[in-house]
PDB file of C-alpha atoms in Angstrom:
ATOM      1  CA  MET A 184      25.662  39.356  -0.878  1.00  0.00           C
ATOM      2  CA  LEU A 185      22.605  37.199  -0.513  1.00  0.00           C
ATOM      3  CA  LEU A 186      21.434  36.083   2.899  1.00  0.00           C
ATOM      4  CA  GLY A 187      20.975  32.322   2.929  1.00  0.00           C
ATOM      5  CA  ALA A 188      19.366  30.077   5.483  1.00  0.00           C
ATOM      6  CA  GLY A 189      21.730  27.152   5.012  1.00  0.00           C
ATOM      7  CA  ALA A 190      25.490  26.794   4.913  1.00  0.00           C
ATOM      8  CA  GLY A 191      27.546  24.244   3.049  1.00  0.00           C
ATOM      9  CA  LEU A 192      30.987  23.089   4.145  1.00  0.00           C
ATOM     10  CA  ALA A 193      33.544  21.859   1.643  1.00  0.00           C
ATOM     11  CA  VAL A 194      36.976  20.821   2.825  1.00  0.00           C
ATOM     12  CA  SER A 195      40.041  20.219   0.690  1.00  0.00           C
ATOM     13  CA  ILE A 196      43.167  18.858   2.348  1.00  0.00           C
ATOM     14  CA  VAL A 197      46.474  19.308   0.573  1.00  0.00           C
ATOM     15  CA  PRO A 198      48.527  16.068   0.840  1.00  0.00           C
ATOM     16  CA  PHE A 199      51.160  16.226   3.560  1.00  0.00           C
ATOM     17  CA  SER A 200      53.836  13.898   4.843  1.00  0.00           C
ATOM     18  CA  THR A 201      53.625  13.508   8.614  1.00  0.00           C
ATOM     19  CA  ARG A 202      56.970  11.719   8.559  1.00  0.00           C
ATOM     20  CA  HIS A 203      58.538  14.906   7.196  1.00  0.00           C
ATOM     21  CA  ALA A 204      56.802  16.932   9.900  1.00  0.00           C
ATOM     22  CA  HIS A 205      58.251  14.709  12.612  1.00  0.00           C
ATOM     23  CA  ALA A 206      61.687  15.009  11.039  1.00  0.00           C
ATOM     24  CA  GLN A 207      61.469  18.783  11.059  1.00  0.00           C
ATOM     25  CA  GLY A 208      59.908  18.975  14.510  1.00  0.00           C
ATOM     26  CA  LEU A 209      57.029  21.101  13.189  1.00  0.00           C
ATOM     27  CA  SER A 210      53.351  21.182  14.146  1.00  0.00           C
ATOM     28  CA  GLU A 211      51.191  18.495  12.593  1.00  0.00           C
ATOM     29  CA  ARG A 212      48.092  20.631  13.109  1.00  0.00           C
ATOM     30  CA  PRO A 213      46.750  21.903   9.805  1.00  0.00           C
ATOM     31  CA  VAL A 214      46.278  25.570   9.058  1.00  0.00           C
ATOM     32  CA  ARG A 215      42.708  26.259   7.985  1.00  0.00           C
ATOM     33  CA  ILE A 216      42.142  28.784   5.205  1.00  0.00           C
ATOM     34  CA  ILE A 217      38.468  29.635   5.615  1.00  0.00           C
ATOM     35  CA  LEU A 218      36.409  31.192   2.837  1.00  0.00           C
ATOM     36  CA  ALA A 219      32.911  32.614   2.893  1.00  0.00           C
ATOM     37  CA  GLN A 220      32.532  31.653  -0.775  1.00  0.00           C
ATOM     38  CA  THR A 221      31.810  28.439  -2.640  1.00  0.00           C
ATOM     39  CA  ALA A 222      34.288  26.305  -4.573  1.00  0.00           C
ATOM     40  CA  GLY A 223      35.291  27.698  -7.944  1.00  0.00           C
ATOM     41  CA  THR A 224      34.995  31.365  -6.993  1.00  0.00           C
ATOM     42  CA  THR A 225      37.972  33.710  -7.249  1.00  0.00           C
ATOM     43  CA  PRO A 226      38.727  33.595  -3.485  1.00  0.00           C
ATOM     44  CA  ASP A 227      38.610  29.796  -3.710  1.00  0.00           C
ATOM     45  CA  VAL A 228      41.117  29.798  -6.577  1.00  0.00           C
ATOM     46  CA  LEU A 229      43.334  32.144  -4.572  1.00  0.00           C
ATOM     47  CA  ALA A 230      43.209  29.847  -1.546  1.00  0.00           C
ATOM     48  CA  ARG A 231      43.893  26.675  -3.528  1.00  0.00           C
ATOM     49  CA  THR A 232      46.782  28.376  -5.301  1.00  0.00           C
ATOM     50  CA  LEU A 233      48.346  29.556  -2.047  1.00  0.00           C
ATOM     51  CA  ALA A 234      47.740  26.445   0.078  1.00  0.00           C
ATOM     52  CA  PRO A 235      50.182  23.933  -1.479  1.00  0.00           C
ATOM     53  CA  ARG A 236      52.883  26.561  -1.816  1.00  0.00           C
ATOM     54  CA  LEU A 237      52.568  27.730   1.770  1.00  0.00           C
ATOM     55  CA  GLN A 238      52.595  24.097   2.826  1.00  0.00           C
ATOM     56  CA  ALA A 239      55.835  23.530   0.934  1.00  0.00           C
ATOM     57  CA  ARG A 240      57.448  26.547   2.568  1.00  0.00           C
ATOM     58  CA  ARG A 241      56.317  25.602   6.079  1.00  0.00           C
ATOM     59  CA  ASN A 242      56.243  21.797   5.968  1.00  0.00           C
ATOM     60  CA  GLN A 243      52.805  21.994   7.533  1.00  0.00           C
ATOM     61  CA  PRO A 244      49.405  20.928   6.161  1.00  0.00           C
ATOM     62  CA  PHE A 245      47.036  23.583   4.841  1.00  0.00           C
ATOM     63  CA  VAL A 246      43.293  22.951   4.557  1.00  0.00           C
ATOM     64  CA  VAL A 247      40.895  25.018   2.453  1.00  0.00           C
ATOM     65  CA  GLU A 248      37.410  25.199   3.986  1.00  0.00           C
ATOM     66  CA  ASN A 249      34.490  26.698   2.066  1.00  0.00           C
ATOM     67  CA  ARG A 250      31.871  28.008   4.491  1.00  0.00           C
ATOM     68  CA  PRO A 251      29.365  29.986   2.454  1.00  0.00           C
ATOM     69  CA  GLY A 252      26.025  31.190   3.731  1.00  0.00           C
ATOM     70  CA  ALA A 253      24.396  34.103   5.540  1.00  0.00           C
ATOM     71  CA  SER A 254      26.068  36.592   3.180  1.00  0.00           C
ATOM     72  CA  GLY A 255      29.492  35.499   4.366  1.00  0.00           C
ATOM     73  CA  ALA A 256      28.783  35.668   8.089  1.00  0.00           C
ATOM     74  CA  ILE A 257      29.273  31.936   8.700  1.00  0.00           C
ATOM     75  CA  GLY A 258      32.806  31.822   7.351  1.00  0.00           C
ATOM     76  CA  MET A 259      33.789  35.126   8.934  1.00  0.00           C
ATOM     77  CA  GLU A 260      32.399  34.129  12.330  1.00  0.00           C
ATOM     78  CA  ALA A 261      34.423  30.892  12.273  1.00  0.00           C
ATOM     79  CA  VAL A 262      37.623  32.922  11.988  1.00  0.00           C
ATOM     80  CA  ALA A 263      36.554  35.560  14.496  1.00  0.00           C
ATOM     81  CA  LYS A 264      35.985  32.841  17.112  1.00  0.00           C
ATOM     82  CA  ALA A 265      39.169  30.875  16.352  1.00  0.00           C
ATOM     83  CA  PRO A 266      42.168  30.977  18.726  1.00  0.00           C
ATOM     84  CA  PRO A 267      44.761  33.540  17.572  1.00  0.00           C
ATOM     85  CA  ASP A 268      47.503  30.938  17.221  1.00  0.00           C
ATOM     86  CA  GLY A 269      48.136  31.041  13.472  1.00  0.00           C
ATOM     87  CA  HIS A 270      46.181  27.886  12.649  1.00  0.00           C
ATOM     88  CA  THR A 271      43.157  29.736  11.217  1.00  0.00           C
ATOM     89  CA  ILE A 272      43.218  32.445   8.565  1.00  0.00           C
ATOM     90  CA  ARG A 273      40.759  33.641   5.969  1.00  0.00           C
ATOM     91  CA  ILE A 274      40.744  35.194   2.531  1.00  0.00           C
ATOM     92  CA  ASN A 275      38.180  37.949   2.201  1.00  0.00           C
ATOM     93  CA  THR A 276      36.763  40.080  -0.564  1.00  0.00           C
ATOM     94  CA  SER A 277      36.208  43.790  -0.120  1.00  0.00           C
ATOM     95  CA  ASN A 278      32.454  43.156  -0.407  1.00  0.00           C
ATOM     96  CA  GLU A 279      32.529  41.444   2.969  1.00  0.00           C
ATOM     97  CA  MET A 280      33.327  44.775   4.615  1.00  0.00           C
ATOM     98  CA  SER A 281      29.680  45.762   4.145  1.00  0.00           C
ATOM     99  CA  ILE A 282      28.045  42.844   5.943  1.00  0.00           C
ATOM    100  CA  GLY A 283      27.466  44.719   9.204  1.00  0.00           C
ATOM    101  CA  LEU A 284      25.757  47.523   7.298  1.00  0.00           C
ATOM    102  CA  PHE A 285      22.928  45.192   6.284  1.00  0.00           C
ATOM    103  CA  TYR A 286      22.728  42.401   8.851  1.00  0.00           C
ATOM    104  CA  LYS A 287      23.220  41.872  12.557  1.00  0.00           C
ATOM    105  CA  VAL A 288      26.379  39.797  13.016  1.00  0.00           C
ATOM    106  CA  SER A 289      28.340  38.604  16.041  1.00  0.00           C
ATOM    107  CA  PHE A 290      31.618  40.248  15.012  1.00  0.00           C
ATOM    108  CA  ASP A 291      33.031  43.591  13.922  1.00  0.00           C
ATOM    109  CA  VAL A 292      34.652  43.489  10.482  1.00  0.00           C
ATOM    110  CA  LEU A 293      37.230  46.094  11.491  1.00  0.00           C
ATOM    111  CA  THR A 294      38.179  45.088  15.033  1.00  0.00           C
ATOM    112  CA  ASP A 295      37.672  41.320  15.294  1.00  0.00           C
ATOM    113  CA  PHE A 296      40.258  40.358  12.663  1.00  0.00           C
ATOM    114  CA  THR A 297      43.996  40.889  12.275  1.00  0.00           C
ATOM    115  CA  PRO A 298      45.141  42.097   8.844  1.00  0.00           C
ATOM    116  CA  ILE A 299      48.001  40.142   7.259  1.00  0.00           C
ATOM    117  CA  THR A 300      48.389  41.165   3.614  1.00  0.00           C
ATOM    118  CA  LEU A 301      46.573  42.258   0.515  1.00  0.00           C
ATOM    119  CA  LEU A 302      46.568  39.629  -2.249  1.00  0.00           C
ATOM    120  CA  GLY A 303      45.329  41.470  -5.299  1.00  0.00           C
ATOM    121  CA  ASN A 304      42.384  43.076  -6.982  1.00  0.00           C
ATOM    122  CA  THR A 305      40.065  42.516  -9.902  1.00  0.00           C
ATOM    123  CA  ILE A 306      38.075  45.001 -11.901  1.00  0.00           C
ATOM    124  CA  PHE A 307      34.658  44.706 -13.465  1.00  0.00           C
ATOM    125  CA  ALA A 308      33.211  45.985 -16.710  1.00  0.00           C
ATOM    126  CA  LEU A 309      29.875  47.616 -17.338  1.00  0.00           C
ATOM    127  CA  VAL A 310      28.194  45.798 -20.195  1.00  0.00           C
ATOM    128  CA  CYS A 311      24.906  46.157 -22.013  1.00  0.00           C
ATOM    129  CA  HIS A 312      22.829  43.856 -24.172  1.00  0.00           C
ATOM    130  CA  PRO A 313      23.491  44.331 -27.925  1.00  0.00           C
ATOM    131  CA  SER A 314      19.924  45.600 -28.362  1.00  0.00           C
ATOM    132  CA  VAL A 315      20.831  48.716 -26.365  1.00  0.00           C
ATOM    133  CA  PRO A 316      22.001  51.401 -28.837  1.00  0.00           C
ATOM    134  CA  ALA A 317      25.065  52.460 -26.858  1.00  0.00           C
ATOM    135  CA  ALA A 318      28.761  52.122 -27.648  1.00  0.00           C
ATOM    136  CA  ASN A 319      29.995  53.892 -24.508  1.00  0.00           C
ATOM    137  CA  VAL A 320      28.734  54.986 -21.126  1.00  0.00           C
ATOM    138  CA  ARG A 321      27.706  58.462 -22.355  1.00  0.00           C
ATOM    139  CA  GLU A 322      25.409  56.928 -24.937  1.00  0.00           C
ATOM    140  CA  PHE A 323      24.085  54.420 -22.395  1.00  0.00           C
ATOM    141  CA  ILE A 324      23.191  57.194 -19.942  1.00  0.00           C
ATOM    142  CA  ALA A 325      21.484  59.180 -22.700  1.00  0.00           C
ATOM    143  CA  TRP A 326      19.464  56.098 -23.692  1.00  0.00           C
ATOM    144  CA  ALA A 327      18.572  55.022 -20.145  1.00  0.00           C
ATOM    145  CA  ARG A 328      17.668  58.392 -18.617  1.00  0.00           C
ATOM    146  CA  PRO A 329      14.314  58.963 -20.378  1.00  0.00           C
ATOM    147  CA  ARG A 330      13.319  55.334 -19.831  1.00  0.00           C
ATOM    148  CA  GLY A 331      13.653  55.553 -16.060  1.00  0.00           C
ATOM    149  CA  ALA A 332      12.652  52.446 -14.110  1.00  0.00           C
ATOM    150  CA  GLU A 333      11.804  50.575 -17.307  1.00  0.00           C
ATOM    151  CA  VAL A 334      15.515  49.800 -17.662  1.00  0.00           C
ATOM    152  CA  ASN A 335      16.423  46.657 -15.717  1.00  0.00           C
ATOM    153  CA  TYR A 336      19.880  45.731 -14.509  1.00  0.00           C
ATOM    154  CA  GLY A 337      20.853  42.494 -12.812  1.00  0.00           C
ATOM    155  CA  SER A 338      23.139  41.152 -10.120  1.00  0.00           C
ATOM    156  CA  PRO A 339      23.857  37.767  -8.494  1.00  0.00           C
ATOM    157  CA  GLY A 340      22.113  39.069  -5.370  1.00  0.00           C
ATOM    158  CA  ASN A 341      21.549  42.047  -3.131  1.00  0.00           C
ATOM    159  CA  ASN A 342      24.673  43.793  -1.824  1.00  0.00           C
ATOM    160  CA  THR A 343      27.058  42.049  -4.219  1.00  0.00           C
ATOM    161  CA  PHE A 344      29.659  44.176  -5.975  1.00  0.00           C
ATOM    162  CA  HIS A 345      27.533  44.018  -9.135  1.00  0.00           C
ATOM    163  CA  HIS A 346      24.641  45.600  -7.205  1.00  0.00           C
ATOM    164  CA  ILE A 347      26.591  48.173  -5.210  1.00  0.00           C
ATOM    165  CA  ALA A 348      28.648  49.353  -8.205  1.00  0.00           C
ATOM    166  CA  MET A 349      25.507  49.942 -10.255  1.00  0.00           C
ATOM    167  CA  GLU A 350      23.909  51.833  -7.379  1.00  0.00           C
ATOM    168  CA  GLN A 351      27.032  53.994  -7.303  1.00  0.00           C
ATOM    169  CA  LEU A 352      26.563  54.622 -11.029  1.00  0.00           C
ATOM    170  CA  LYS A 353      22.887  55.476 -10.503  1.00  0.00           C
ATOM    171  CA  LEU A 354      23.737  57.875  -7.698  1.00  0.00           C
ATOM    172  CA  GLN A 355      26.369  59.598  -9.812  1.00  0.00           C
ATOM    173  CA  THR A 356      24.219  59.890 -12.947  1.00  0.00           C
ATOM    174  CA  GLY A 357      20.697  60.208 -11.578  1.00  0.00           C
ATOM    175  CA  LEU A 358      19.487  57.162 -13.506  1.00  0.00           C
ATOM    176  CA  LYS A 359      16.397  55.367 -12.149  1.00  0.00           C
ATOM    177  CA  MET A 360      17.092  51.826 -13.341  1.00  0.00           C
ATOM    178  CA  THR A 361      15.403  48.889 -11.604  1.00  0.00           C
ATOM    179  CA  HIS A 362      17.552  46.315  -9.816  1.00  0.00           C
ATOM    180  CA  ILE A 363      16.730  42.646 -10.423  1.00  0.00           C
ATOM    181  CA  PRO A 364      18.624  40.481  -7.892  1.00  0.00           C
ATOM    182  CA  TYR A 365      19.155  36.801  -8.712  1.00  0.00           C
ATOM    183  CA  LYS A 366      20.258  33.837  -6.643  1.00  0.00           C
ATOM    184  CA  GLY A 367      23.691  33.532  -8.173  1.00  0.00           C
ATOM    185  CA  SER A 368      25.454  34.582 -11.351  1.00  0.00           C
ATOM    186  CA  ALA A 369      24.156  31.892 -13.720  1.00  0.00           C
ATOM    187  CA  PRO A 370      20.485  32.983 -13.873  1.00  0.00           C
ATOM    188  CA  ALA A 371      21.523  36.635 -14.086  1.00  0.00           C
ATOM    189  CA  PHE A 372      23.813  35.864 -17.025  1.00  0.00           C
ATOM    190  CA  THR A 373      21.005  33.941 -18.733  1.00  0.00           C
ATOM    191  CA  ASP A 374      18.634  36.892 -18.540  1.00  0.00           C
ATOM    192  CA  LEU A 375      21.334  39.344 -19.604  1.00  0.00           C
ATOM    193  CA  LEU A 376      22.130  37.301 -22.708  1.00  0.00           C
ATOM    194  CA  GLY A 377      18.420  36.862 -23.386  1.00  0.00           C
ATOM    195  CA  GLY A 378      17.816  40.605 -23.345  1.00  0.00           C
ATOM    196  CA  ARG A 379      15.599  40.620 -20.269  1.00  0.00           C
ATOM    197  CA  LEU A 380      18.284  42.726 -18.585  1.00  0.00           C
ATOM    198  CA  SER A 381      19.686  45.790 -20.296  1.00  0.00           C
ATOM    199  CA  ALA A 382      22.924  46.093 -18.343  1.00  0.00           C
ATOM    200  CA  MET A 383      25.100  44.545 -15.676  1.00  0.00           C
ATOM    201  CA  PHE A 384      28.535  44.783 -14.104  1.00  0.00           C
ATOM    202  CA  LEU A 385      30.566  41.647 -14.873  1.00  0.00           C
ATOM    203  CA  PRO A 386      34.062  40.506 -13.897  1.00  0.00           C
ATOM    204  CA  MET A 387      36.383  41.727 -16.637  1.00  0.00           C
ATOM    205  CA  GLY A 388      37.339  38.215 -17.770  1.00  0.00           C
ATOM    206  CA  VAL A 389      33.699  37.162 -18.073  1.00  0.00           C
ATOM    207  CA  ALA A 390      32.818  40.375 -19.878  1.00  0.00           C
ATOM    208  CA  LEU A 391      35.656  39.947 -22.374  1.00  0.00           C
ATOM    209  CA  ASN A 392      34.592  36.408 -23.248  1.00  0.00           C
ATOM    210  CA  MET A 393      30.969  37.439 -23.747  1.00  0.00           C
ATOM    211  CA  ALA A 394      31.928  40.504 -25.770  1.00  0.00           C
ATOM    212  CA  LYS A 395      34.164  38.482 -28.098  1.00  0.00           C
ATOM    213  CA  GLY A 396      31.166  36.349 -28.959  1.00  0.00           C
ATOM    214  CA  GLY A 397      28.996  39.391 -29.587  1.00  0.00           C
ATOM    215  CA  LYS A 398      26.727  38.493 -26.680  1.00  0.00           C
ATOM    216  CA  VAL A 399      27.221  41.791 -24.823  1.00  0.00           C
ATOM    217  CA  ARG A 400      28.783  45.175 -25.533  1.00  0.00           C
ATOM    218  CA  MET A 401      31.458  46.430 -23.154  1.00  0.00           C
ATOM    219  CA  LEU A 402      31.047  50.055 -22.070  1.00  0.00           C
ATOM    220  CA  GLY A 403      34.136  50.375 -19.861  1.00  0.00           C
ATOM    221  CA  GLY A 404      36.150  49.121 -16.909  1.00  0.00           C
ATOM    222  CA  SER A 405      35.166  49.939 -13.343  1.00  0.00           C
ATOM    223  CA  THR A 406      38.428  51.482 -12.086  1.00  0.00           C
ATOM    224  CA  ARG A 407      39.738  54.967 -12.791  1.00  0.00           C
ATOM    225  CA  GLU A 408      42.835  53.559 -14.500  1.00  0.00           C
ATOM    226  CA  ARG A 409      42.797  50.851 -17.146  1.00  0.00           C
ATOM    227  CA  SER A 410      43.619  47.393 -15.875  1.00  0.00           C
ATOM    228  CA  PRO A 411      47.105  46.137 -16.812  1.00  0.00           C
ATOM    229  CA  LEU A 412      45.372  42.870 -17.661  1.00  0.00           C
ATOM    230  CA  THR A 413      43.130  44.613 -20.218  1.00  0.00           C
ATOM    231  CA  PRO A 414      45.029  47.688 -21.433  1.00  0.00           C
ATOM    232  CA  ASP A 415      42.841  48.043 -24.535  1.00  0.00           C
ATOM    233  CA  VAL A 416      39.618  48.377 -22.523  1.00  0.00           C
ATOM    234  CA  PRO A 417      38.925  52.017 -21.576  1.00  0.00           C
ATOM    235  CA  SER A 418      37.677  52.909 -18.124  1.00  0.00           C
ATOM    236  CA  LEU A 419      34.249  54.343 -17.379  1.00  0.00           C
ATOM    237  CA  HIS A 420      36.080  57.351 -15.952  1.00  0.00           C
ATOM    238  CA  GLU A 421      37.720  58.171 -19.278  1.00  0.00           C
ATOM    239  CA  THR A 422      34.635  57.440 -21.377  1.00  0.00           C
ATOM    240  CA  GLY A 423      32.188  59.739 -19.634  1.00  0.00           C
ATOM    241  CA  LEU A 424      31.660  58.710 -16.012  1.00  0.00           C
ATOM    242  CA  THR A 425      34.216  61.054 -14.475  1.00  0.00           C
ATOM    243  CA  GLY A 426      35.593  59.928 -11.122  1.00  0.00           C
ATOM    244  CA  PHE A 427      33.998  56.473 -11.154  1.00  0.00           C
ATOM    245  CA  ASP A 428      36.369  54.045  -9.446  1.00  0.00           C
ATOM    246  CA  ALA A 429      35.311  50.662  -8.059  1.00  0.00           C
ATOM    247  CA  GLU A 430      37.109  47.352  -7.667  1.00  0.00           C
ATOM    248  CA  VAL A 431      37.075  44.137  -5.674  1.00  0.00           C
ATOM    249  CA  TRP A 432      40.182  43.420  -3.627  1.00  0.00           C
ATOM    250  CA  PHE A 433      41.228  40.318  -1.719  1.00  0.00           C
ATOM    251  CA  GLY A 434      43.096  40.114   1.576  1.00  0.00           C
ATOM    252  CA  VAL A 435      44.305  37.639   4.199  1.00  0.00           C
ATOM    253  CA  TRP A 436      43.255  37.982   7.832  1.00  0.00           C
ATOM    254  CA  GLY A 437      43.585  36.123  11.110  1.00  0.00           C
ATOM    255  CA  PRO A 438      41.561  36.334  14.319  1.00  0.00           C
ATOM    256  CA  ARG A 439      41.899  39.376  16.541  1.00  0.00           C
ATOM    257  CA  GLY A 440      45.004  39.214  18.725  1.00  0.00           C
ATOM    258  CA  LEU A 441      47.176  37.274  16.278  1.00  0.00           C
ATOM    259  CA  PRO A 442      50.771  37.847  17.511  1.00  0.00           C
ATOM    260  CA  ALA A 443      52.971  40.136  15.430  1.00  0.00           C
ATOM    261  CA  ASP A 444      55.610  37.481  14.772  1.00  0.00           C
ATOM    262  CA  ILE A 445      52.986  35.142  13.276  1.00  0.00           C
ATOM    263  CA  VAL A 446      51.547  37.979  11.196  1.00  0.00           C
ATOM    264  CA  ASP A 447      54.980  38.944   9.883  1.00  0.00           C
ATOM    265  CA  LYS A 448      55.835  35.341   8.985  1.00  0.00           C
ATOM    266  CA  TYR A 449      52.595  34.930   7.047  1.00  0.00           C
ATOM    267  CA  ASN A 450      53.111  38.263   5.332  1.00  0.00           C
ATOM    268  CA  ALA A 451      56.609  37.297   4.177  1.00  0.00           C
ATOM    269  CA  ASP A 452      55.605  33.802   3.040  1.00  0.00           C
ATOM    270  CA  ILE A 453      52.546  34.969   1.117  1.00  0.00           C
ATOM    271  CA  ARG A 454      54.497  37.755  -0.566  1.00  0.00           C
ATOM    272  CA  ALA A 455      57.101  35.200  -1.654  1.00  0.00           C
ATOM    273  CA  VAL A 456      54.424  32.912  -3.097  1.00  0.00           C
ATOM    274  CA  LEU A 457      52.748  35.763  -4.961  1.00  0.00           C
ATOM    275  CA  ALA A 458      56.085  36.720  -6.509  1.00  0.00           C
ATOM    276  CA  GLU A 459      56.271  33.367  -8.330  1.00  0.00           C
ATOM    277  CA  PRO A 460      55.630  33.808 -12.084  1.00  0.00           C
ATOM    278  CA  GLN A 461      53.461  30.682 -12.235  1.00  0.00           C
ATOM    279  CA  VAL A 462      51.228  31.998  -9.462  1.00  0.00           C
ATOM    280  CA  ARG A 463      50.851  35.352 -11.186  1.00  0.00           C
ATOM    281  CA  GLU A 464      49.917  33.546 -14.398  1.00  0.00           C
ATOM    282  CA  VAL A 465      47.235  31.484 -12.654  1.00  0.00           C
ATOM    283  CA  LEU A 466      45.747  34.558 -11.010  1.00  0.00           C
ATOM    284  CA  ALA A 467      45.896  36.614 -14.196  1.00  0.00           C
ATOM    285  CA  LYS A 468      43.656  34.021 -15.847  1.00  0.00           C
ATOM    286  CA  GLN A 469      41.161  34.757 -13.067  1.00  0.00           C
ATOM    287  CA  GLY A 470      41.416  38.478 -13.799  1.00  0.00           C
ATOM    288  CA  VAL A 471      43.366  39.143 -10.603  1.00  0.00           C
ATOM    289  CA  SER A 472      46.237  41.629 -10.534  1.00  0.00           C
ATOM    290  CA  VAL A 473      48.638  40.740  -7.719  1.00  0.00           C
ATOM    291  CA  ARG A 474      49.008  43.454  -5.073  1.00  0.00           C
ATOM    292  CA  THR A 475      50.603  42.905  -1.683  1.00  0.00           C
ATOM    293  CA  SER A 476      50.791  45.154   1.360  1.00  0.00           C
ATOM    294  CA  THR A 477      51.928  45.464   4.920  1.00  0.00           C
ATOM    295  CA  PRO A 478      49.395  44.456   7.581  1.00  0.00           C
ATOM    296  CA  GLN A 479      48.954  48.116   8.460  1.00  0.00           C
ATOM    297  CA  GLU A 480      48.237  49.064   4.856  1.00  0.00           C
ATOM    298  CA  LEU A 481      45.565  46.369   4.594  1.00  0.00           C
ATOM    299  CA  GLY A 482      43.979  47.595   7.811  1.00  0.00           C
ATOM    300  CA  ARG A 483      43.814  51.151   6.486  1.00  0.00           C
ATOM    301  CA  LEU A 484      42.413  49.954   3.158  1.00  0.00           C
ATOM    302  CA  ALA A 485      39.679  48.024   4.973  1.00  0.00           C
ATOM    303  CA  LYS A 486      38.705  51.089   7.017  1.00  0.00           C
ATOM    304  CA  THR A 487      38.597  53.244   3.884  1.00  0.00           C
ATOM    305  CA  GLU A 488      36.471  50.615   2.117  1.00  0.00           C
ATOM    306  CA  TYR A 489      34.065  50.362   5.048  1.00  0.00           C
ATOM    307  CA  ASP A 490      33.622  54.126   5.277  1.00  0.00           C
ATOM    308  CA  ALA A 491      33.030  54.433   1.528  1.00  0.00           C
ATOM    309  CA  LEU A 492      30.492  51.597   1.547  1.00  0.00           C
ATOM    310  CA  ALA A 493      28.684  53.054   4.554  1.00  0.00           C
ATOM    311  CA  LYS A 494      28.413  56.419   2.795  1.00  0.00           C
ATOM    312  CA  LEU A 495      27.139  54.837  -0.418  1.00  0.00           C
ATOM    313  CA  VAL A 496      24.620  52.621   1.383  1.00  0.00           C
ATOM    314  CA  ARG A 497      23.277  55.655   3.218  1.00  0.00           C
ATOM    315  CA  GLU A 498      23.139  58.002   0.223  1.00  0.00           C
ATOM    316  CA  ALA A 499      21.741  55.435  -2.221  1.00  0.00           C
ATOM    317  CA  ASN A 500      19.399  53.943   0.403  1.00  0.00           C
ATOM    318  CA  ILE A 501      20.583  50.410  -0.352  1.00  0.00           C
ATOM    319  CA  LYS A 502      18.755  47.773   1.683  1.00  0.00           C
ATOM    320  CA  GLY A 503      19.589  44.191   2.654  1.00  0.00           C
ATOM    321  CA  ASP A 504      17.399  41.209   1.824  1.00  0.00           C
TER     322      ASP A 504
END
């Protein structure tokens, strides 16, 4: 995550018939789905896939608001301060669990939000530039170790998954690679393809497209098990990095104090939407495997994620901007 001084706000309102709302006697107030990411990102696609379908089930307008900035704090704070009445929810990424480890924020990621359901997860792939003489992670480690800090790896910014996953790899292998943080994915991709970076973690879908064109070489997937979306791509765990297991997951949350009946209704509706074959197809194209949960399971997952990130940040001495 990259701390930014400014914050943009993009709002998308799904068309809604107020006449139908009056006929059904339902609230005309829109439900806001707030994101800490920009338009076009995976959480944004998730939100814009869910919104019209939730609206159809509830006969109530749903609004997607993009509130990026301050490493996600702006969007998260908007939800933390919202009334717990069901009219404000957010979609988060697991990366957002780390924000309080790097920056002073006005909320607690574990106690100031109510878990609703897990949405799914996506895995990444470790890739290297074709000039690196490595066909798997064992060969990459053997090549990189004697070169120490001369080996550069990139990320879209400090404390992104791309950064934290590589620091986990460095901690596990003892490599001394140098991190080059960029302001977004595009410039990092440019330098990776140009050979100025030797390696990088990329979303699996992006990595596959680049690898097919011979622009990068895939060394393995980031989770212990192979992704069902890419069954032919081996994991780093099975190709030499024993025990390595890292993913990005997405969840839905409300403000603290959201009543149980509202939580349960959202949980049931979102599960129903995610069961639709068309929705699963859309998300699969984004590299997302659908996974749902109970609110309690999401809460436990978040706590486990936070504890693991805190341990890694401490042991790898990862700093904020």
